[in-house]
Short mmCIF file of C-alpha atoms in Angstrom, two decimals:
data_model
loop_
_atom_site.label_atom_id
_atom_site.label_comp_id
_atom_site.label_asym_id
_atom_site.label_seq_id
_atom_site.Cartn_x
_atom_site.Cartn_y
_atom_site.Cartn_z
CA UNK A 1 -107.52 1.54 7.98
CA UNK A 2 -104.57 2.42 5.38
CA UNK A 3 -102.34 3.86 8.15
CA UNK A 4 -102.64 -0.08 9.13
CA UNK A 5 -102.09 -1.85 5.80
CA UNK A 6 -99.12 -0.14 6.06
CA UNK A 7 -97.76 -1.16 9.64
CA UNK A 8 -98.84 -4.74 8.47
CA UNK A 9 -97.00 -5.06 4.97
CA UNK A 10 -93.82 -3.43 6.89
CA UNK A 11 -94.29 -5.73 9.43
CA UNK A 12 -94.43 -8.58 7.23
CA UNK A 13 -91.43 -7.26 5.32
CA UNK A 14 -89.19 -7.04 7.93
CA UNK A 15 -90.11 -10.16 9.31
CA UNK A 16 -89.69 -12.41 6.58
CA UNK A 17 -85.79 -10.94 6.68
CA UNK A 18 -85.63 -11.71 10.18
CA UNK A 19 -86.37 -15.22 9.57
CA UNK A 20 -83.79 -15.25 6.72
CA UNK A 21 -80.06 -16.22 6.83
CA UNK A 22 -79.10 -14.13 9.66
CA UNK A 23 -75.49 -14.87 9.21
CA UNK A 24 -72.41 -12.22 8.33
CA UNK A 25 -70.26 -13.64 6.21
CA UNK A 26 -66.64 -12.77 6.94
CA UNK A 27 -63.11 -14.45 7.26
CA UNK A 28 -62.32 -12.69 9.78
CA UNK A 29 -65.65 -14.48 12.13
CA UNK A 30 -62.90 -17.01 12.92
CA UNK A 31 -61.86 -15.57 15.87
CA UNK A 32 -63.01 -15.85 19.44
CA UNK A 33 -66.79 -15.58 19.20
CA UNK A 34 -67.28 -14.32 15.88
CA UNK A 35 -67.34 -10.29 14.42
CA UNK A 36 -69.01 -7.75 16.83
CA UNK A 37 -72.71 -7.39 14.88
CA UNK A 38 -73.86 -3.67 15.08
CA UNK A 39 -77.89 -3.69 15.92
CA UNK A 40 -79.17 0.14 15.84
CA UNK A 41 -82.43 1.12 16.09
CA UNK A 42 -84.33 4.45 14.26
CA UNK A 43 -82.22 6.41 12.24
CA UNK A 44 -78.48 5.66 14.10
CA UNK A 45 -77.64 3.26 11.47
CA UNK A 46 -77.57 6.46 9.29
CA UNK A 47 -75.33 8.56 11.98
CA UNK A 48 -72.37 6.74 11.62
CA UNK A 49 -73.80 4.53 14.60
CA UNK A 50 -73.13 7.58 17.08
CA UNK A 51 -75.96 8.87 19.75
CA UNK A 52 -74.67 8.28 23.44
CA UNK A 53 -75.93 11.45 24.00
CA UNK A 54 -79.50 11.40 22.42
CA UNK A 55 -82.51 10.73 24.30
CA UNK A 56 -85.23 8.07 23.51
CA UNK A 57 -87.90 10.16 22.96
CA UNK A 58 -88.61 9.53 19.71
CA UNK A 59 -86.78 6.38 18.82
CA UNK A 60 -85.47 3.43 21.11
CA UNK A 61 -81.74 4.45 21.75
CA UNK A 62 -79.97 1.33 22.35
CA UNK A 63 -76.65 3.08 22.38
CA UNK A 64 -77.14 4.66 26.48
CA UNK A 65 -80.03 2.92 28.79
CA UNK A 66 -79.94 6.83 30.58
CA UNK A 67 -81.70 7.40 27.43
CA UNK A 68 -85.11 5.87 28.84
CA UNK A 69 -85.50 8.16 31.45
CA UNK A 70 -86.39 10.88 29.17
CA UNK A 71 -88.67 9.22 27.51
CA UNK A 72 -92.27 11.08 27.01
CA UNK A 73 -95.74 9.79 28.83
CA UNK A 74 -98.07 7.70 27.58
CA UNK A 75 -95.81 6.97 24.85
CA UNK A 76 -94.86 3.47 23.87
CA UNK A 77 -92.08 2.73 21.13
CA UNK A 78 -91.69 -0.28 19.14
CA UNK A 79 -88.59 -0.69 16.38
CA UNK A 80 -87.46 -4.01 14.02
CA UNK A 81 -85.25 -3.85 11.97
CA UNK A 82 -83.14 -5.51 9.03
CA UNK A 83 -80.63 -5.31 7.11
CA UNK A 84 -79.20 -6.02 2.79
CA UNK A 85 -75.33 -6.63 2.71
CA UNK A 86 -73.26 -7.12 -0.37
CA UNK A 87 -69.80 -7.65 0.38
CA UNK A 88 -66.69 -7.71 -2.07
CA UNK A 89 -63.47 -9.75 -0.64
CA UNK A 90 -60.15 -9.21 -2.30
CA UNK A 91 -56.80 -10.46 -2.08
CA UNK A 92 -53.72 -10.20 -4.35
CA UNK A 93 -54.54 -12.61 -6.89
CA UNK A 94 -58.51 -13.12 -6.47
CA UNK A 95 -61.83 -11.37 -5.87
CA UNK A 96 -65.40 -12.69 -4.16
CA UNK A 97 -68.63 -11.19 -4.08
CA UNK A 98 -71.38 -12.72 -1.61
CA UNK A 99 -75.07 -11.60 -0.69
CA UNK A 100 -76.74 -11.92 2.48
CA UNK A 101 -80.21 -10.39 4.60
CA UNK A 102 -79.55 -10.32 8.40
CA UNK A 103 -81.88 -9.89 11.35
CA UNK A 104 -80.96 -6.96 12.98
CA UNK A 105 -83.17 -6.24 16.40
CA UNK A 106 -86.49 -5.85 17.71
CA UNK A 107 -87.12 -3.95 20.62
CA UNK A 108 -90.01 -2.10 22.69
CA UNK A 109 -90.05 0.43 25.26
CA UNK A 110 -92.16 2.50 27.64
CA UNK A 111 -92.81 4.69 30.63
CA UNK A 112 -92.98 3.24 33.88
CA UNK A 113 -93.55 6.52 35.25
CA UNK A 114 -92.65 10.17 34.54
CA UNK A 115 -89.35 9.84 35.47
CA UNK A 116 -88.35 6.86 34.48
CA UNK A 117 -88.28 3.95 31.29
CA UNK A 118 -87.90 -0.06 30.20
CA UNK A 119 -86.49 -1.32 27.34
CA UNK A 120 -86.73 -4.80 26.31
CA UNK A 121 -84.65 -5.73 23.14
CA UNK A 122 -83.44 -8.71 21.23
CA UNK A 123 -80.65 -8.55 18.89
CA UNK A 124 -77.73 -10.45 17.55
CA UNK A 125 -74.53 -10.12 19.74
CA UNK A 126 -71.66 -11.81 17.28
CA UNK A 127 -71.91 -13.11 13.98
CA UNK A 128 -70.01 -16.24 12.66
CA UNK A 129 -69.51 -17.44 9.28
CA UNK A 130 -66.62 -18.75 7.53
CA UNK A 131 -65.30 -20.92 4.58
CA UNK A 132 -61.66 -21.32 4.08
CA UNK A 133 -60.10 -24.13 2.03
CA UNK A 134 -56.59 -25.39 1.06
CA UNK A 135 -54.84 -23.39 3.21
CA UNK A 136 -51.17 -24.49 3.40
CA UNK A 137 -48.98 -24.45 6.87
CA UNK A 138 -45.67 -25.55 7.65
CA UNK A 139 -45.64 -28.58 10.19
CA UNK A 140 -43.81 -27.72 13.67
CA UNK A 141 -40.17 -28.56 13.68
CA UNK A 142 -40.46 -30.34 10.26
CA UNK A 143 -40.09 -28.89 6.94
CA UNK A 144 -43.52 -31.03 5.62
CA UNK A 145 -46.33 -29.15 5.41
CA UNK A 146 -50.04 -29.61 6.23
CA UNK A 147 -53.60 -28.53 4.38
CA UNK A 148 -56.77 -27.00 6.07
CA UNK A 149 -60.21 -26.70 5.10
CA UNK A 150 -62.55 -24.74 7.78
CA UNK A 151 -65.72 -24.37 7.98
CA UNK A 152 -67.86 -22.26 10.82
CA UNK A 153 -71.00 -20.93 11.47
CA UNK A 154 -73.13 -19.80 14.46
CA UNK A 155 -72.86 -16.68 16.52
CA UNK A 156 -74.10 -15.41 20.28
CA UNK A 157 -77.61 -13.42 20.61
CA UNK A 158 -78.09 -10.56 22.92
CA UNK A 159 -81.22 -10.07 25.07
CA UNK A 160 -80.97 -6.51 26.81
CA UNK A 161 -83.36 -5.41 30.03
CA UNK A 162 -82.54 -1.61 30.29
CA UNK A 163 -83.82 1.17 32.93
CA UNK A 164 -83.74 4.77 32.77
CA UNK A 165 -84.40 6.98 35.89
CA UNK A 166 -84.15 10.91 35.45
CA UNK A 167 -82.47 12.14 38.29
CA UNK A 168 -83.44 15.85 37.61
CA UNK A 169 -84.94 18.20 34.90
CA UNK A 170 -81.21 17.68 33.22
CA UNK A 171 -79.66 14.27 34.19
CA UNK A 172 -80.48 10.84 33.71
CA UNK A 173 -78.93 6.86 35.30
CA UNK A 174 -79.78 4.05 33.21
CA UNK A 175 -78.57 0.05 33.52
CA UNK A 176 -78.73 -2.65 30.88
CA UNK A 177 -78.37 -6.23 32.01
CA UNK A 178 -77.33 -7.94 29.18
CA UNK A 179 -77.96 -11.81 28.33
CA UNK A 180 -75.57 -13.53 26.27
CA UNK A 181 -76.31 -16.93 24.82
CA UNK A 182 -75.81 -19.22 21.37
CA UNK A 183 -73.29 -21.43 19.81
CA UNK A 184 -70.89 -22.05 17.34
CA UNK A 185 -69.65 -24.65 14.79
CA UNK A 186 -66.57 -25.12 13.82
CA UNK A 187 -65.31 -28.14 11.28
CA UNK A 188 -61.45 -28.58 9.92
CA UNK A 189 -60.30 -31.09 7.94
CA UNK A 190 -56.20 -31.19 8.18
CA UNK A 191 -54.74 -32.76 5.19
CA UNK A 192 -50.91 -34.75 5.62
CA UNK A 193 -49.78 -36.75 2.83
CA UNK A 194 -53.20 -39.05 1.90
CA UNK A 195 -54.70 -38.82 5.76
CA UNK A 196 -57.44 -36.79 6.61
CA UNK A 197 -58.53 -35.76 10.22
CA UNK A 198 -61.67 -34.01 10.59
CA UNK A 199 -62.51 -31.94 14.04
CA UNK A 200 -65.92 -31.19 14.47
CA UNK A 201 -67.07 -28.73 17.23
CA UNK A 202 -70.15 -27.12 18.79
CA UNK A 203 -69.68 -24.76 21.75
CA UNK A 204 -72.36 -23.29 23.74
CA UNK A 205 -71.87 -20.02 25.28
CA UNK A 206 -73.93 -18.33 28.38
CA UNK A 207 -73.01 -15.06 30.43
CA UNK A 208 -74.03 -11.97 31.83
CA UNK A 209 -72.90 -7.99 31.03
CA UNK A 210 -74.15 -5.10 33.00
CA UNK A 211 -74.07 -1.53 30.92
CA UNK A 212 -73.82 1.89 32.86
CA UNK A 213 -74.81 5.01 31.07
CA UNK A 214 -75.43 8.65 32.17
CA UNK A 215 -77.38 11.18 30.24
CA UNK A 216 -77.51 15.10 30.31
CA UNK A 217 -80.35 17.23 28.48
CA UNK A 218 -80.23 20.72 27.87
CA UNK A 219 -82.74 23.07 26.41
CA UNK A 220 -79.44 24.83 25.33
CA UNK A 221 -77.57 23.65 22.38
CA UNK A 222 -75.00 20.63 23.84
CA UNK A 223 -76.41 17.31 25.59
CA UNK A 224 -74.02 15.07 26.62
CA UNK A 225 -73.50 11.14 27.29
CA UNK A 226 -71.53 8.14 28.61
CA UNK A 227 -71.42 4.46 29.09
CA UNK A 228 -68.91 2.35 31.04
CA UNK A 229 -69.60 -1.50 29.66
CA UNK A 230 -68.26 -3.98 32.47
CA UNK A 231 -66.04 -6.96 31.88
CA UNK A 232 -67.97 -10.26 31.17
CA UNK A 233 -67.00 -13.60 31.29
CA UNK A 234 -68.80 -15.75 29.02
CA UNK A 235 -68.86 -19.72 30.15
CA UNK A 236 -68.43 -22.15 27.27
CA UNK A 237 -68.46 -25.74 26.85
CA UNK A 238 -68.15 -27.92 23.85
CA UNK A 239 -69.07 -31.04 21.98
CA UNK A 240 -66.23 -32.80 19.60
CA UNK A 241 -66.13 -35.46 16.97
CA UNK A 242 -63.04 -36.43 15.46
CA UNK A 243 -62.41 -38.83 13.08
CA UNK A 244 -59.18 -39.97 10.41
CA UNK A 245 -60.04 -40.91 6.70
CA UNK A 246 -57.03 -43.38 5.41
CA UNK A 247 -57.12 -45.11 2.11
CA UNK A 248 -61.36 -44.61 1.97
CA UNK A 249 -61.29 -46.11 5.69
CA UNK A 250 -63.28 -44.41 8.08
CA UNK A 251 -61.90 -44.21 12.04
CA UNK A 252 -63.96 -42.51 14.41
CA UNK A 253 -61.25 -40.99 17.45
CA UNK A 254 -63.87 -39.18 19.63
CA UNK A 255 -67.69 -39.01 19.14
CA UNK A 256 -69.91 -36.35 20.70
CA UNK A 257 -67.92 -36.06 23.26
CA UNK A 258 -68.48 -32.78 26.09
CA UNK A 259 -65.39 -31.04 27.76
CA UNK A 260 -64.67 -27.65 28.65
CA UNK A 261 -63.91 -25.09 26.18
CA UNK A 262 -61.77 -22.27 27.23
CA UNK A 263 -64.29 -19.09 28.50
CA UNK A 264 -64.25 -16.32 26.39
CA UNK A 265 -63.65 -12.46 28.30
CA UNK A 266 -65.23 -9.53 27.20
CA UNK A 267 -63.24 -6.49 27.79
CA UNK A 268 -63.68 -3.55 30.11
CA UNK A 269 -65.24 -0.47 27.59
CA UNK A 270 -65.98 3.00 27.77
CA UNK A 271 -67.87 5.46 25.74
CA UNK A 272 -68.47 9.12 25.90
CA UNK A 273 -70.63 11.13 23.16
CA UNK A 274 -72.31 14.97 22.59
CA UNK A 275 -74.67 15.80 20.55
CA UNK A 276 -75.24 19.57 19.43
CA UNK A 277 -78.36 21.73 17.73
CA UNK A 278 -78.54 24.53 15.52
CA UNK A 279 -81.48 26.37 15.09
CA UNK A 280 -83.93 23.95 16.19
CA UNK A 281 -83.05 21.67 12.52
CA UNK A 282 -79.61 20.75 12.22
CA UNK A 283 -78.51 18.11 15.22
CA UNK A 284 -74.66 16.88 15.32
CA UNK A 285 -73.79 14.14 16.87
CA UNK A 286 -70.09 12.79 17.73
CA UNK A 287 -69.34 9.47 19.81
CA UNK A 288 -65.90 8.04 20.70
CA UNK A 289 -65.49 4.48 22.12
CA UNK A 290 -62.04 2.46 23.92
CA UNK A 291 -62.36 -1.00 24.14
CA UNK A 292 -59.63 -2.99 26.27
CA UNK A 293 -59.39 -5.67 24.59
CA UNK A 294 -55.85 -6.43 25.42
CA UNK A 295 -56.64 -6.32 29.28
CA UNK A 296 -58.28 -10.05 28.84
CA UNK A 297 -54.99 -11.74 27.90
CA UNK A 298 -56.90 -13.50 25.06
CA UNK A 299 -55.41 -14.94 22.09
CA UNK A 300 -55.67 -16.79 18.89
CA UNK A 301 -54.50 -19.13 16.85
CA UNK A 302 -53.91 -16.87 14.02
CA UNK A 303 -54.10 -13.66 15.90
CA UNK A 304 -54.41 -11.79 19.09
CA UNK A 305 -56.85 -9.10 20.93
CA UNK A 306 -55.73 -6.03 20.86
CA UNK A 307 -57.33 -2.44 22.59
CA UNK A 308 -59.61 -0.30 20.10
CA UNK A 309 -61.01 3.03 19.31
CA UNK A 310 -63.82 3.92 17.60
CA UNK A 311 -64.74 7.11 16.25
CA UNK A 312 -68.09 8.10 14.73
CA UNK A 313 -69.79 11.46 13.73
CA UNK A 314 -73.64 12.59 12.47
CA UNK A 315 -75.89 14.68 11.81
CA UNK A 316 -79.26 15.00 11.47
CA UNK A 317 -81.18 17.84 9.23
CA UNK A 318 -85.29 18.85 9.16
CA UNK A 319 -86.76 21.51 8.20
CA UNK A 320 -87.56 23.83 11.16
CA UNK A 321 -91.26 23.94 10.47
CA UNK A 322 -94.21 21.43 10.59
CA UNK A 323 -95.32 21.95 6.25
CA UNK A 324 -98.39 20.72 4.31
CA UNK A 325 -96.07 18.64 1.86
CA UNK A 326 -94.75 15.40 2.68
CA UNK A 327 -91.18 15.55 1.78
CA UNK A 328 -91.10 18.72 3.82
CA UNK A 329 -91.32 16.38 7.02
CA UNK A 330 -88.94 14.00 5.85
CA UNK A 331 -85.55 13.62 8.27
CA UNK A 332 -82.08 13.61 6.44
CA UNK A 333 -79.05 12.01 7.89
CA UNK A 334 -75.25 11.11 7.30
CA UNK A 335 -72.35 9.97 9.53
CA UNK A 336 -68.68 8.82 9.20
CA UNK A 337 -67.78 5.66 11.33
CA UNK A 338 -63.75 4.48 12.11
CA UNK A 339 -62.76 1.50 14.09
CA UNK A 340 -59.26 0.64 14.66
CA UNK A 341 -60.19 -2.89 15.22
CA UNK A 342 -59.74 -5.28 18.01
CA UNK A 343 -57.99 -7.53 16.11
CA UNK A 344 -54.57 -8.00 15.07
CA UNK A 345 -53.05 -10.35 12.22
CA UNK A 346 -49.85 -10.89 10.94
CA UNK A 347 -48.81 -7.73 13.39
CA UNK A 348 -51.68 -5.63 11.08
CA UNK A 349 -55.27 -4.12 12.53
CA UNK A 350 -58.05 -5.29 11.11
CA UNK A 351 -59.41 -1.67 10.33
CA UNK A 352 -63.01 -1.02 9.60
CA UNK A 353 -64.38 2.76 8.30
CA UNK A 354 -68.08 3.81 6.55
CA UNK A 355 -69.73 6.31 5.76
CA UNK A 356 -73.92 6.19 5.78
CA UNK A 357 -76.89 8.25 4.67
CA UNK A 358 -80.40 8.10 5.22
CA UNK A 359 -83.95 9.21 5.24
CA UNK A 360 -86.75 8.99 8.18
CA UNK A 361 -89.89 8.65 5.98
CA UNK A 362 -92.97 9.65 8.62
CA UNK A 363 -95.80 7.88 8.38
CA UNK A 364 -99.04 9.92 8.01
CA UNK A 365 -101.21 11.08 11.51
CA UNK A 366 -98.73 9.30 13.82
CA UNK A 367 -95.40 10.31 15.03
CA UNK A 368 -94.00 6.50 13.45
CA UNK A 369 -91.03 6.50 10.59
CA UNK A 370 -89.38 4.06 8.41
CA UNK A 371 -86.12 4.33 8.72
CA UNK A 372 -83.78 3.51 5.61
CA UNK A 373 -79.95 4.10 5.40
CA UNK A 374 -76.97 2.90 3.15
CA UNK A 375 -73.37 2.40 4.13
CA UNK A 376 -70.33 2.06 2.27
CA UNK A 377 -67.24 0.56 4.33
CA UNK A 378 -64.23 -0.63 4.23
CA UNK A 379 -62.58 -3.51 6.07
CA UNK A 380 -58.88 -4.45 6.23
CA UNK A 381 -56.10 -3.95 3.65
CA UNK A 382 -54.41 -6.28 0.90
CA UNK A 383 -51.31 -6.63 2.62
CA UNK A 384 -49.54 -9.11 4.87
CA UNK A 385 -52.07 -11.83 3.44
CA UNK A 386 -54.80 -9.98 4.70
CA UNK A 387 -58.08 -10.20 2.92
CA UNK A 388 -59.96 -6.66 2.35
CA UNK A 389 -64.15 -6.67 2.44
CA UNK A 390 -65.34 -4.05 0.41
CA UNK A 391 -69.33 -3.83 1.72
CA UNK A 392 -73.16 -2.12 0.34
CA UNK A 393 -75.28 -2.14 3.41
CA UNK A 394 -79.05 -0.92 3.32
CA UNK A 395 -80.66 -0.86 6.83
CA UNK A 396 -84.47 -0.57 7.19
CA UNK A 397 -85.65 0.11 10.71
CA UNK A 398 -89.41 0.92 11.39
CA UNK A 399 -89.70 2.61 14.78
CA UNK A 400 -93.31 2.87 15.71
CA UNK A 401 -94.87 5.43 18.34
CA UNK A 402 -98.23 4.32 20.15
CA UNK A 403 -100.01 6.47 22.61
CA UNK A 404 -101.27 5.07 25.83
CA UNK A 405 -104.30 5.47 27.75
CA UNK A 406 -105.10 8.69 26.50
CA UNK A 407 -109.09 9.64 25.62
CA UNK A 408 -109.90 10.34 22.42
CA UNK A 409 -111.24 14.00 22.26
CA UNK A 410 -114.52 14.87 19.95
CA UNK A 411 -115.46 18.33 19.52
#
């Protein structure tokens, strides 16, 4: 009965931050589709976000769908998560601090038979938020210039349907079909001499992404894995208003009117990752990603696409033997995350690095955690009239573990 009053205030935690502003705040949201959000389940939050080559036998592994086929029997796994950001912008003449709580994912997963595994998540796919104002540009072949004011919101959701099939004792073939849908808003008010014209835009996006990943297990000390992401192509169409403001006069141009908005192309990417053990209670992990960005001939207004590399490392530390005391079962973790970025402005990469610790708290007489981690990153650099985000990031994750049709004993 206490084990439960748990699960439910956790529950009821987690939830209310789902159901809060769910929104990253970032200048750099303004392009394409919004910032790539990172959803990760159990204690990868804390490992750098690395684990291709994990399995999901005690967490959900979002990272490989191979994962699923080594999944254990009669086990079902549950995880939601959340996630406290404070972020720090700086340029070379002024500082901002902003708060937000973000929904991160919630997931479940099971057996569908020995061999194999389903996972059924929801998740946040892109994140857009943005507030810019009096932002001076030169007009083209004049030498007036022009003020804009921009303000955008919105972002794309993710719903994932993975399988995992073990193909032997050692190897594993999983597939993710991935679901992309959502929209975004976009308002600018351009400023010339005492006229303003205000663009207001909603686009809807919709498209598909299937997600290969292969999985190897050993008893031994290295396990290996790999994911090739296909190309997507995500359909988008899009409702504008425009109007002029001239001496306090009002003159609507265009109202709610549809038209095609250019598609937006997710790139080709690849992933590889190994994970190693020592003694049974020290587990590295190490995960490097390409994206090909550049291979979609996409551009911006302010920027282009450009390819990307991440790199991320962790490791994971319990004591070798089940003890009496709590803390004794308690999972420690740390990782180191760099991404080059897949964006380039003013002919710089938008650069992003962290590092992350954290702590798997079990929960007593099940094989459940709460996962917590904090990350300290880094985004961009003060130069080239670049804005740099200085973020705090505490992740909470509980990943529950249910047993299925299995009869209680009594002796």
């Amino acid at each position: 009965m206490k084990n439960s009053k748990i699960y439910v205030a956790l529950l009821l935690l987690i939830s209310s931050m789902s159901f809060s502003q769910s929104i990253s705040t970032s200048p750099y949201s303004i392009y394409g589709i919004g910032n790539l959000y990172q959803s990760d389940f159990g204690p990868i939050p804390s490992l750098g976000s690395s684990g291709l080559a994990l399995p999901s036998s005690k967490f959900i592994n979002n990272l490989n769908p191979a994962s699923f086929g080594f999944m254990t029997t009669n086990h079902f796994l549950f995880d939601v998560g959340g996630k406290v950001i404070q972020t720090e912008y700086k340029d070379n003449e002024t500082s901002e601090s902003r708060n937000n709580v973000q929904f991160s994912h919630i997931g479940f997963a099971f057996p569908v038979t020995s061999k194999s595994g389903v996972n059924i998540v929801l998740k946040p796919y892109t994140s857009s938020s943005y507030k810019i104002t009096g932002l001076k540009l030169p007009i083209e072949n004049s030498i007036e210039s022009y003020y804009l004011s921009v303000l955008g919101s919105g972002g794309l959701n993710n719903f994932d349907v993975s399988y995992g099939y073990q193909l032997s004792k050692k190897w594993a073939l999983g597939l993710t079909t991935s679901f992309l849908f959502g929209n975004t808003n976009d308002t600018r008010n351009y400023y010339v001499g005492t006229t303003i014209t205000t663009i207001d835009k909603d686009v809807h996006y919709n498209g598909i992404r299937p997600v290969l990943g292969l999985q190897y297990q050993s008893e031994a000390l290295l396990s290996f894995g790999g994911v090739v992401k296909f190309p997507a192509q995500v359909n988008a169409s899009k409702v504008q208003t425009v109007s002029t403001v001239e001496n306090d006069v009002t003159t609507p141009l265009q109202t709610d009117v549809a038209s095609n908005q250019d598609d937006f192309y997710i790139p080709f990417e690849l992933g590889v990752g190994m994970s190693a053990k020592f003694k049974n209670n020290l587990q590295l992990t190490l995960d490097y990603e390409r994206s090909f960005w550049s291979s979609t001939n996409q551009s911006d207004l302010y920027g282009s696409f450009v390819d990307s590399n991440r790199f991320a490392i962790g490791f994971l530390y319990k004591k070798p033997k089940e003890r009496l005391s709590y803390f004794d079962r308690v999972q420690y973790s740390g990782g180191f995350n760099f991404d080059t970025g897949s964006l380039e402005v003013n002919n710089k990469k938008i650069e992003d690095k962290s590092i992350s610790i954290g702590l798997s708290l079990p929960i007593d007489y099940t094989s459940s955690a709460l996962n917590i981690s904090y990350s300290y990153g880094q985004r961009a650099k003060i130069s080239g009239g670049l804005i740099k985000e200085n973020y705090h990031k505490l992740s909470l994750n509980l990943s529950l573990d249910g047993i299925w049709f299995v009869k209680k004993k009594i002796n």
